[in-house]
PDB file of C-alpha atoms in Angstrom:
ATOM      1  CA  MET A 174      -3.608   4.661  49.404  1.00  0.00           C
ATOM      2  CA  SER A 175      -1.064   7.016  47.823  1.00  0.00           C
ATOM      3  CA  SER A 176       1.301   4.147  47.029  1.00  0.00           C
ATOM      4  CA  ILE A 177      -1.182   2.456  44.654  1.00  0.00           C
ATOM      5  CA  PRO A 178      -1.189   5.232  41.997  1.00  0.00           C
ATOM      6  CA  SER A 179       2.594   5.456  42.160  1.00  0.00           C
ATOM      7  CA  ARG A 180       2.920   1.692  41.566  1.00  0.00           C
ATOM      8  CA  ASN A 181       0.465   1.900  38.636  1.00  0.00           C
ATOM      9  CA  SER A 182       2.427   4.788  37.124  1.00  0.00           C
ATOM     10  CA  ALA A 183       5.689   2.909  37.494  1.00  0.00           C
ATOM     11  CA  GLY A 184       4.147  -0.179  35.878  1.00  0.00           C
ATOM     12  CA  ALA A 185       2.796   1.851  32.949  1.00  0.00           C
ATOM     13  CA  LEU A 186       6.204   3.493  32.446  1.00  0.00           C
ATOM     14  CA  THR A 187       7.900   0.096  32.523  1.00  0.00           C
ATOM     15  CA  ARG A 188       5.511  -1.309  29.912  1.00  0.00           C
ATOM     16  CA  TRP A 189       5.977   1.757  27.707  1.00  0.00           C
ATOM     17  CA  VAL A 190       9.772   1.495  27.868  1.00  0.00           C
ATOM     18  CA  THR A 191       9.609  -2.258  27.241  1.00  0.00           C
ATOM     19  CA  GLN A 192       7.379  -1.849  24.182  1.00  0.00           C
ATOM     20  CA  TRP A 193       9.548   0.862  22.648  1.00  0.00           C
ATOM     21  CA  GLY A 194      12.695  -1.074  23.472  1.00  0.00           C
ATOM     22  CA  SER A 195      11.324  -4.191  21.783  1.00  0.00           C
ATOM     23  CA  ALA A 196      10.332  -2.149  18.725  1.00  0.00           C
ATOM     24  CA  VAL A 197      13.815  -0.639  18.450  1.00  0.00           C
ATOM     25  CA  VAL A 198      15.518  -4.022  18.873  1.00  0.00           C
ATOM     26  CA  ASP A 199      13.204  -5.628  16.288  1.00  0.00           C
ATOM     27  CA  GLY A 200      13.841  -2.773  13.858  1.00  0.00           C
ATOM     28  CA  VAL A 201      17.617  -2.971  14.209  1.00  0.00           C
ATOM     29  CA  SER A 202      17.475  -6.766  13.845  1.00  0.00           C
ATOM     30  CA  ALA A 203      15.352  -6.484  10.689  1.00  0.00           C
ATOM     31  CA  ILE A 204      17.755  -3.947   9.162  1.00  0.00           C
ATOM     32  CA  GLY A 205      20.669  -6.257   9.950  1.00  0.00           C
ATOM     33  CA  ASP A 206      18.908  -9.274   8.425  1.00  0.00           C
ATOM     34  CA  LEU A 207      18.017  -7.280   5.308  1.00  0.00           C
ATOM     35  CA  SER A 208      21.620  -6.066   4.977  1.00  0.00           C
ATOM     36  CA  ILE A 209      22.948  -9.635   5.187  1.00  0.00           C
ATOM     37  CA  PHE A 210      20.272 -10.759   2.703  1.00  0.00           C
ATOM     38  CA  THR A 211      21.310  -7.976   0.311  1.00  0.00           C
ATOM     39  CA  TRP A 212      24.991  -8.832   0.673  1.00  0.00           C
ATOM     40  CA  HIS A 213      24.405 -12.494  -0.222  1.00  0.00           C
ATOM     41  CA  MET A 214      22.327 -11.458  -3.219  1.00  0.00           C
ATOM     42  CA  LEU A 215      24.964  -9.017  -4.507  1.00  0.00           C
ATOM     43  CA  LYS A 216      27.714 -11.567  -3.980  1.00  0.00           C
ATOM     44  CA  TRP A 217      25.918 -14.088  -6.174  1.00  0.00           C
ATOM     45  CA  MET A 218      25.031 -11.454  -8.778  1.00  0.00           C
ATOM     46  CA  PHE A 219      28.675 -10.482  -9.300  1.00  0.00           C
ATOM     47  CA  THR A 220      30.121 -13.993  -9.128  1.00  0.00           C
ATOM     48  CA  ARG A 221      27.714 -16.266 -11.024  1.00  0.00           C
ATOM     49  CA  LEU A 222      24.457 -15.336 -12.703  1.00  0.00           C
ATOM     50  CA  PRO A 223      21.491 -17.747 -12.839  1.00  0.00           C
ATOM     51  CA  SER A 224      20.626 -19.623 -16.003  1.00  0.00           C
ATOM     52  CA  ARG A 225      19.329 -17.740 -19.006  1.00  0.00           C
ATOM     53  CA  GLY A 226      15.931 -19.435 -18.886  1.00  0.00           C
ATOM     54  CA  THR A 227      15.354 -18.415 -15.283  1.00  0.00           C
ATOM     55  CA  ILE A 228      16.231 -14.794 -16.011  1.00  0.00           C
ATOM     56  CA  LEU A 229      14.055 -14.572 -19.149  1.00  0.00           C
ATOM     57  CA  ILE A 230      10.984 -15.925 -17.347  1.00  0.00           C
ATOM     58  CA  ASN A 231      11.305 -13.214 -14.702  1.00  0.00           C
ATOM     59  CA  PHE A 232      11.931 -10.572 -17.359  1.00  0.00           C
ATOM     60  CA  TYR A 233       8.671 -11.537 -19.036  1.00  0.00           C
ATOM     61  CA  GLN A 234       6.701 -11.510 -15.793  1.00  0.00           C
ATOM     62  CA  VAL A 235       8.132  -8.201 -14.571  1.00  0.00           C
ATOM     63  CA  GLY A 236       8.362  -6.321 -17.864  1.00  0.00           C
ATOM     64  CA  ALA A 237       5.964  -7.529 -20.531  1.00  0.00           C
ATOM     65  CA  LEU A 238       3.054  -8.282 -18.215  1.00  0.00           C
ATOM     66  CA  SER A 239       3.387  -4.904 -16.477  1.00  0.00           C
ATOM     67  CA  LEU A 240       3.303  -2.801 -19.657  1.00  0.00           C
ATOM     68  CA  PRO A 241      -0.511  -2.659 -20.117  1.00  0.00           C
ATOM     69  CA  VAL A 242      -1.317  -1.478 -16.599  1.00  0.00           C
ATOM     70  CA  VAL A 243       1.557   1.044 -16.586  1.00  0.00           C
ATOM     71  CA  ALA A 244       0.520   2.431 -19.983  1.00  0.00           C
ATOM     72  CA  LEU A 245      -3.150   2.716 -19.039  1.00  0.00           C
ATOM     73  CA  THR A 246      -2.405   4.351 -15.695  1.00  0.00           C
ATOM     74  CA  GLY A 247       0.080   6.761 -17.252  1.00  0.00           C
ATOM     75  CA  THR A 248      -2.490   7.867 -19.839  1.00  0.00           C
ATOM     76  CA  PHE A 249      -5.089   8.723 -17.222  1.00  0.00           C
ATOM     77  CA  ILE A 250      -2.537  10.496 -15.020  1.00  0.00           C
ATOM     78  CA  GLY A 251      -1.592  12.759 -17.939  1.00  0.00           C
ATOM     79  CA  MET A 252      -5.229  13.619 -18.557  1.00  0.00           C
ATOM     80  CA  VAL A 253      -5.872  14.244 -14.862  1.00  0.00           C
ATOM     81  CA  LEU A 254      -2.937  16.668 -14.757  1.00  0.00           C
ATOM     82  CA  ALA A 255      -4.413  18.527 -17.729  1.00  0.00           C
ATOM     83  CA  VAL A 256      -7.825  18.755 -16.071  1.00  0.00           C
ATOM     84  CA  GLN A 257      -6.413  19.980 -12.743  1.00  0.00           C
ATOM     85  CA  SER A 258      -3.980  22.522 -14.218  1.00  0.00           C
ATOM     86  CA  TYR A 259      -6.050  24.021 -17.026  1.00  0.00           C
ATOM     87  CA  ALA A 260      -8.203  26.383 -14.928  1.00  0.00           C
ATOM     88  CA  GLN A 261      -5.202  28.077 -13.299  1.00  0.00           C
ATOM     89  CA  PHE A 262      -3.277  28.492 -16.560  1.00  0.00           C
ATOM     90  CA  HIS A 263      -6.363  29.627 -18.478  1.00  0.00           C
ATOM     91  CA  ALA A 264      -7.059  32.308 -15.855  1.00  0.00           C
ATOM     92  CA  ILE A 265      -3.699  33.994 -16.543  1.00  0.00           C
ATOM     93  CA  GLY A 266      -3.756  33.395 -20.303  1.00  0.00           C
ATOM     94  CA  LEU A 267      -1.025  30.765 -20.416  1.00  0.00           C
ATOM     95  CA  ASP A 268      -2.966  27.822 -21.807  1.00  0.00           C
ATOM     96  CA  SER A 269      -0.226  26.870 -24.261  1.00  0.00           C
ATOM     97  CA  ARG A 270       2.300  26.517 -21.417  1.00  0.00           C
ATOM     98  CA  LEU A 271       0.275  23.689 -19.928  1.00  0.00           C
ATOM     99  CA  GLY A 272       2.281  21.055 -21.775  1.00  0.00           C
ATOM    100  CA  ALA A 273       5.563  22.135 -20.208  1.00  0.00           C
ATOM    101  CA  VAL A 274       4.247  21.653 -16.678  1.00  0.00           C
ATOM    102  CA  ILE A 275       2.470  18.362 -17.443  1.00  0.00           C
ATOM    103  CA  ASN A 276       5.445  16.809 -19.218  1.00  0.00           C
ATOM    104  CA  SER A 277       8.025  18.021 -16.716  1.00  0.00           C
ATOM    105  CA  THR A 278       5.962  16.689 -13.809  1.00  0.00           C
ATOM    106  CA  LEU A 279       5.529  13.341 -15.506  1.00  0.00           C
ATOM    107  CA  VAL A 280       9.159  12.899 -16.541  1.00  0.00           C
ATOM    108  CA  LYS A 281      10.747  13.990 -13.277  1.00  0.00           C
ATOM    109  CA  GLU A 282       8.335  12.662 -10.645  1.00  0.00           C
ATOM    110  CA  LEU A 283       5.050  11.030 -11.546  1.00  0.00           C
ATOM    111  CA  GLY A 284       6.406   8.709 -14.234  1.00  0.00           C
ATOM    112  CA  PRO A 285       9.076   7.014 -12.079  1.00  0.00           C
ATOM    113  CA  VAL A 286       6.910   6.917  -8.944  1.00  0.00           C
ATOM    114  CA  LEU A 287       3.882   5.681 -10.894  1.00  0.00           C
ATOM    115  CA  ALA A 288       5.834   2.887 -12.579  1.00  0.00           C
ATOM    116  CA  ALA A 289       7.417   1.888  -9.262  1.00  0.00           C
ATOM    117  CA  THR A 290       4.042   1.870  -7.497  1.00  0.00           C
ATOM    118  CA  MET A 291       2.514  -0.336 -10.182  1.00  0.00           C
ATOM    119  CA  LEU A 292       5.549  -2.625 -10.026  1.00  0.00           C
ATOM    120  CA  ALA A 293       5.303  -2.866  -6.231  1.00  0.00           C
ATOM    121  CA  GLY A 294       1.594  -3.622  -6.368  1.00  0.00           C
ATOM    122  CA  ARG A 295       1.595  -6.079  -9.252  1.00  0.00           C
ATOM    123  CA  VAL A 296       5.048  -7.668  -9.103  1.00  0.00           C
ATOM    124  CA  GLY A 297       6.303  -7.032  -5.566  1.00  0.00           C
ATOM    125  CA  SER A 298       3.268  -8.531  -3.874  1.00  0.00           C
ATOM    126  CA  ALA A 299       3.378 -11.519  -6.224  1.00  0.00           C
ATOM    127  CA  MET A 300       7.065 -12.080  -5.443  1.00  0.00           C
ATOM    128  CA  ALA A 301       6.412 -12.043  -1.718  1.00  0.00           C
ATOM    129  CA  ALA A 302       3.420 -14.370  -2.088  1.00  0.00           C
ATOM    130  CA  VAL A 303       5.264 -16.872  -4.296  1.00  0.00           C
ATOM    131  CA  LEU A 304       8.391 -16.976  -2.145  1.00  0.00           C
ATOM    132  CA  GLY A 305       6.277 -17.030   1.016  1.00  0.00           C
ATOM    133  CA  THR A 306       4.369 -20.032  -0.288  1.00  0.00           C
ATOM    134  CA  MET A 307       7.647 -21.740  -1.105  1.00  0.00           C
ATOM    135  CA  ARG A 308       8.863 -21.043   2.429  1.00  0.00           C
ATOM    136  CA  VAL A 309       5.667 -22.363   4.026  1.00  0.00           C
ATOM    137  CA  THR A 310       5.659 -25.513   1.878  1.00  0.00           C
ATOM    138  CA  GLU A 311       9.394 -26.022   2.573  1.00  0.00           C
ATOM    139  CA  GLN A 312      10.399 -25.756  -1.089  1.00  0.00           C
ATOM    140  CA  ILE A 313      13.154 -23.284  -0.185  1.00  0.00           C
ATOM    141  CA  ASP A 314      14.504 -25.763   2.363  1.00  0.00           C
ATOM    142  CA  ALA A 315      14.394 -28.454  -0.342  1.00  0.00           C
ATOM    143  CA  LEU A 316      16.527 -26.295  -2.636  1.00  0.00           C
ATOM    144  CA  THR A 317      19.100 -25.930   0.132  1.00  0.00           C
ATOM    145  CA  THR A 318      19.050 -29.683   0.740  1.00  0.00           C
ATOM    146  CA  MET A 319      19.731 -30.343  -2.950  1.00  0.00           C
ATOM    147  CA  GLY A 320      22.791 -28.073  -2.813  1.00  0.00           C
ATOM    148  CA  ALA A 321      21.287 -25.067  -4.627  1.00  0.00           C
ATOM    149  CA  ASP A 322      21.469 -21.642  -3.028  1.00  0.00           C
ATOM    150  CA  PRO A 323      17.884 -20.267  -2.882  1.00  0.00           C
ATOM    151  CA  ILE A 324      19.068 -16.649  -3.013  1.00  0.00           C
ATOM    152  CA  HIS A 325      21.029 -17.355  -6.204  1.00  0.00           C
ATOM    153  CA  TYR A 326      18.169 -19.257  -7.808  1.00  0.00           C
ATOM    154  CA  LEU A 327      15.166 -17.214  -6.621  1.00  0.00           C
ATOM    155  CA  VAL A 328      16.274 -13.696  -5.684  1.00  0.00           C
ATOM    156  CA  VAL A 329      18.962 -12.710  -8.193  1.00  0.00           C
ATOM    157  CA  PRO A 330      16.738 -13.183 -11.310  1.00  0.00           C
ATOM    158  CA  ARG A 331      13.943 -11.130  -9.757  1.00  0.00           C
ATOM    159  CA  PHE A 332      16.336  -8.383  -8.700  1.00  0.00           C
ATOM    160  CA  LEU A 333      17.874  -8.172 -12.181  1.00  0.00           C
ATOM    161  CA  ALA A 334      14.436  -8.096 -13.795  1.00  0.00           C
ATOM    162  CA  CYS A 335      13.301  -5.217 -11.593  1.00  0.00           C
ATOM    163  CA  ILE A 336      16.352  -2.968 -11.939  1.00  0.00           C
ATOM    164  CA  LEU A 337      16.793  -3.584 -15.680  1.00  0.00           C
ATOM    165  CA  LEU A 338      13.178  -3.327 -16.795  1.00  0.00           C
ATOM    166  CA  ILE A 339      11.766  -0.587 -14.586  1.00  0.00           C
ATOM    167  CA  PRO A 340      13.492   2.110 -16.719  1.00  0.00           C
ATOM    168  CA  ALA A 341      11.532   0.821 -19.732  1.00  0.00           C
ATOM    169  CA  LEU A 342       8.313   0.865 -17.702  1.00  0.00           C
ATOM    170  CA  THR A 343       9.118   4.412 -16.575  1.00  0.00           C
ATOM    171  CA  ILE A 344       9.621   5.539 -20.174  1.00  0.00           C
ATOM    172  CA  MET A 345       6.308   3.929 -21.102  1.00  0.00           C
ATOM    173  CA  ALA A 346       4.536   5.720 -18.233  1.00  0.00           C
ATOM    174  CA  ASP A 347       6.134   9.023 -19.302  1.00  0.00           C
ATOM    175  CA  PHE A 348       5.191   8.552 -22.953  1.00  0.00           C
ATOM    176  CA  MET A 349       1.595   7.557 -22.321  1.00  0.00           C
ATOM    177  CA  GLY A 350       1.167  10.333 -19.773  1.00  0.00           C
ATOM    178  CA  ILE A 351       2.428  12.867 -22.326  1.00  0.00           C
ATOM    179  CA  VAL A 352       0.063  11.434 -24.936  1.00  0.00           C
ATOM    180  CA  GLY A 353      -2.850  11.591 -22.498  1.00  0.00           C
ATOM    181  CA  GLY A 354      -2.059  15.171 -21.529  1.00  0.00           C
ATOM    182  CA  TYR A 355      -1.740  16.190 -25.190  1.00  0.00           C
ATOM    183  CA  PHE A 356      -5.020  14.494 -26.123  1.00  0.00           C
ATOM    184  CA  TYR A 357      -7.028  16.197 -23.405  1.00  0.00           C
ATOM    185  CA  SER A 358      -5.339  19.592 -23.783  1.00  0.00           C
ATOM    186  CA  VAL A 359      -5.388  19.856 -27.582  1.00  0.00           C
ATOM    187  CA  ILE A 360      -8.319  17.695 -28.667  1.00  0.00           C
ATOM    188  CA  ILE A 361     -10.757  18.361 -25.825  1.00  0.00           C
ATOM    189  CA  LEU A 362      -9.706  21.740 -24.406  1.00  0.00           C
ATOM    190  CA  GLY A 363      -8.781  23.185 -27.811  1.00  0.00           C
ATOM    191  CA  ILE A 364      -5.297  24.493 -26.971  1.00  0.00           C
ATOM    192  CA  ASP A 365      -3.227  25.390 -30.037  1.00  0.00           C
ATOM    193  CA  HIS A 366      -1.360  22.330 -31.280  1.00  0.00           C
ATOM    194  CA  ALA A 367       1.895  23.998 -32.384  1.00  0.00           C
ATOM    195  CA  ALA A 368       2.249  26.225 -29.316  1.00  0.00           C
ATOM    196  CA  TYR A 369       1.544  23.303 -26.977  1.00  0.00           C
ATOM    197  CA  LEU A 370       4.239  21.154 -28.577  1.00  0.00           C
ATOM    198  CA  ASN A 371       6.799  23.956 -28.687  1.00  0.00           C
ATOM    199  CA  HIS A 372       6.411  24.780 -24.995  1.00  0.00           C
ATOM    200  CA  SER A 373       6.350  21.090 -24.127  1.00  0.00           C
ATOM    201  CA  ARG A 374       9.682  20.609 -25.872  1.00  0.00           C
ATOM    202  CA  ASP A 375      11.236  23.654 -24.186  1.00  0.00           C
ATOM    203  CA  GLY A 376       9.966  22.705 -20.726  1.00  0.00           C
ATOM    204  CA  VAL A 377      11.617  19.281 -20.511  1.00  0.00           C
ATOM    205  CA  THR A 378      15.396  18.871 -20.543  1.00  0.00           C
ATOM    206  CA  GLY A 379      17.587  15.822 -20.967  1.00  0.00           C
ATOM    207  CA  PHE A 380      18.537  16.059 -17.308  1.00  0.00           C
ATOM    208  CA  ASP A 381      14.858  15.769 -16.347  1.00  0.00           C
ATOM    209  CA  LEU A 382      14.533  12.533 -18.298  1.00  0.00           C
ATOM    210  CA  PHE A 383      17.804  11.209 -16.902  1.00  0.00           C
ATOM    211  CA  SER A 384      16.839  11.993 -13.300  1.00  0.00           C
ATOM    212  CA  GLY A 385      13.541  10.122 -13.632  1.00  0.00           C
ATOM    213  CA  ILE A 386      15.156   7.029 -15.133  1.00  0.00           C
ATOM    214  CA  PHE A 387      18.019   7.175 -12.629  1.00  0.00           C
ATOM    215  CA  LYS A 388      15.613   7.215  -9.691  1.00  0.00           C
ATOM    216  CA  SER A 389      13.581   4.355 -11.135  1.00  0.00           C
ATOM    217  CA  ILE A 390      16.585   2.004 -10.917  1.00  0.00           C
ATOM    218  CA  PHE A 391      16.744   2.523  -7.144  1.00  0.00           C
ATOM    219  CA  PHE A 392      12.984   2.034  -6.912  1.00  0.00           C
ATOM    220  CA  GLY A 393      13.186  -1.281  -8.752  1.00  0.00           C
ATOM    221  CA  GLY A 394      16.027  -2.552  -6.573  1.00  0.00           C
ATOM    222  CA  THR A 395      14.134  -1.597  -3.430  1.00  0.00           C
ATOM    223  CA  ILE A 396      10.973  -3.388  -4.562  1.00  0.00           C
ATOM    224  CA  ALA A 397      12.856  -6.581  -5.385  1.00  0.00           C
ATOM    225  CA  LEU A 398      14.853  -6.664  -2.161  1.00  0.00           C
ATOM    226  CA  VAL A 399      11.944  -5.877   0.167  1.00  0.00           C
ATOM    227  CA  SER A 400       9.532  -8.264  -1.572  1.00  0.00           C
ATOM    228  CA  CYS A 401      11.980 -11.173  -1.699  1.00  0.00           C
ATOM    229  CA  TYR A 402      13.042 -10.571   1.901  1.00  0.00           C
ATOM    230  CA  ARG A 403       9.454 -10.586   3.142  1.00  0.00           C
ATOM    231  CA  GLY A 404       8.776 -13.777   1.173  1.00  0.00           C
ATOM    232  CA  PHE A 405      11.851 -15.530   2.572  1.00  0.00           C
ATOM    233  CA  HIS A 406      10.852 -14.569   6.126  1.00  0.00           C
ATOM    234  CA  CYS A 407       7.180 -15.441   5.750  1.00  0.00           C
ATOM    235  CA  GLN A 408       5.302 -16.761   8.774  1.00  0.00           C
ATOM    236  CA  ALA A 409       3.583 -20.129   8.671  1.00  0.00           C
ATOM    237  CA  GLY A 410       0.129 -20.572   7.177  1.00  0.00           C
ATOM    238  CA  ALA A 411      -2.019 -18.810   4.600  1.00  0.00           C
ATOM    239  CA  GLU A 412      -2.305 -15.792   6.874  1.00  0.00           C
ATOM    240  CA  GLY A 413       1.474 -15.458   6.904  1.00  0.00           C
ATOM    241  CA  VAL A 414       1.624 -15.488   3.101  1.00  0.00           C
ATOM    242  CA  GLY A 415      -1.055 -12.801   2.868  1.00  0.00           C
ATOM    243  CA  LYS A 416       0.711 -10.689   5.467  1.00  0.00           C
ATOM    244  CA  ALA A 417       4.016 -11.035   3.613  1.00  0.00           C
ATOM    245  CA  ALA A 418       2.436  -9.818   0.363  1.00  0.00           C
ATOM    246  CA  THR A 419       0.747  -6.872   2.089  1.00  0.00           C
ATOM    247  CA  THR A 420       3.777  -5.745   4.060  1.00  0.00           C
ATOM    248  CA  ALA A 421       5.974  -6.085   0.960  1.00  0.00           C
ATOM    249  CA  PHE A 422       3.832  -3.545  -0.886  1.00  0.00           C
ATOM    250  CA  VAL A 423       3.489  -1.179   2.083  1.00  0.00           C
ATOM    251  CA  TYR A 424       7.193  -1.172   2.933  1.00  0.00           C
ATOM    252  CA  SER A 425       8.160  -0.838  -0.731  1.00  0.00           C
ATOM    253  CA  PHE A 426       5.828   2.116  -1.256  1.00  0.00           C
ATOM    254  CA  VAL A 427       7.058   3.965   1.828  1.00  0.00           C
ATOM    255  CA  LEU A 428      10.694   3.378   0.862  1.00  0.00           C
ATOM    256  CA  ILE A 429       9.983   4.531  -2.701  1.00  0.00           C
ATOM    257  CA  LEU A 430       8.716   7.868  -1.415  1.00  0.00           C
ATOM    258  CA  ALA A 431      11.621   8.246   1.017  1.00  0.00           C
ATOM    259  CA  ILE A 432      14.212   7.411  -1.646  1.00  0.00           C
ATOM    260  CA  ASP A 433      12.454   9.728  -4.094  1.00  0.00           C
ATOM    261  CA  LEU A 434      12.742  12.611  -1.635  1.00  0.00           C
ATOM    262  CA  PHE A 435      16.436  11.969  -0.996  1.00  0.00           C
ATOM    263  CA  LEU A 436      17.367  11.526  -4.661  1.00  0.00           C
ATOM    264  CA  THR A 437      15.326  14.563  -5.711  1.00  0.00           C
ATOM    265  CA  ILE A 438      17.246  16.751  -3.245  1.00  0.00           C
ATOM    266  CA  VAL A 439      20.578  15.372  -4.470  1.00  0.00           C
ATOM    267  CA  LEU A 440      19.720  15.650  -8.175  1.00  0.00           C
ATOM    268  CA  ASN A 441      18.323  19.170  -7.778  1.00  0.00           C
ATOM    269  CA  SER A 442      21.538  20.230  -6.051  1.00  0.00           C
ATOM    270  CA  ILE A 443      23.558  18.795  -8.935  1.00  0.00           C
ATOM    271  CA  TYR A 444      21.289  20.439 -11.519  1.00  0.00           C
ATOM    272  CA  TYR A 445      21.434  23.902  -9.990  1.00  0.00           C
ATOM    273  CA  SER A 446      25.195  23.646  -9.558  1.00  0.00           C
ATOM    274  CA  ILE A 447      25.463  23.030 -13.321  1.00  0.00           C
ATOM    275  CA  TYR A 448      22.668  25.438 -14.377  1.00  0.00           C
ATOM    276  CA  PRO A 449      22.448  28.142 -11.659  1.00  0.00           C
ATOM    277  CA  THR A 450      19.573  29.979 -13.367  1.00  0.00           C
ATOM    278  CA  GLY A 451      17.476  26.831 -13.754  1.00  0.00           C
ATOM    279  CA  ALA A 452      14.585  26.621 -16.209  1.00  0.00           C
ATOM    280  CA  SER A 453      11.419  28.680 -16.322  1.00  0.00           C
ATOM    281  CA  PHE A 454       8.129  27.321 -17.610  1.00  0.00           C
ATOM    282  CA  LEU A 455       6.531  30.769 -17.761  1.00  0.00           C
TER     283      LEU A 455
END
């Protein structure tokens, strides 16, 4: 009787080790495949660019069509920051300093992350769905048969559109967030106009703006690579296309936050090595 529990325990341990081993092997294999995919894309990007028409179409889809949703979201984020921060600043008599905190938060963090999140949701999922459909319907295989490299024709234009246009989307999110914060703080809450603008100007530095735009370039590259990779490796059927679009957004969002943490630590170290005293909003 005592041997039965021991055999069950050994079987459970074996299954647990097997499951974790399979997960590790699958993860390492996926990282390797993504690295090879990225290498082929970079090789084409630095040797021969796609046609101008192909690039412009992707620029329009990634940039122009994303502006309204980024602008609208940025406006509401700025107003939400004003609503959430006003009570604390009003309690200590620093209402006019509200603009410095709102604008600095938008420029350094919320603007880039917001624009990247909107790009991952609107553009990244669409990329994965389109390329996944092309994989399922064998259009990618047809391109290879005709002698065209699918990575050069399909991936490079999307990658260029994301890394080149996400800085503009980030600036739009920053601007509209600042406008939204100003509108709610000055027009609705009644904070002094001149004092709000003066503290807003003093609270945001050129390095803050640069760091946000710099991070957005990495976010855009990550979205394009992950979305195109998931589309190229889509499983068969409509369910596979839907899963590719969903996982593209989820993986992109998680990587955006991880990259944001890493780059923020690096950029803060650089900033405080140049300006040891830092900046004070109060």
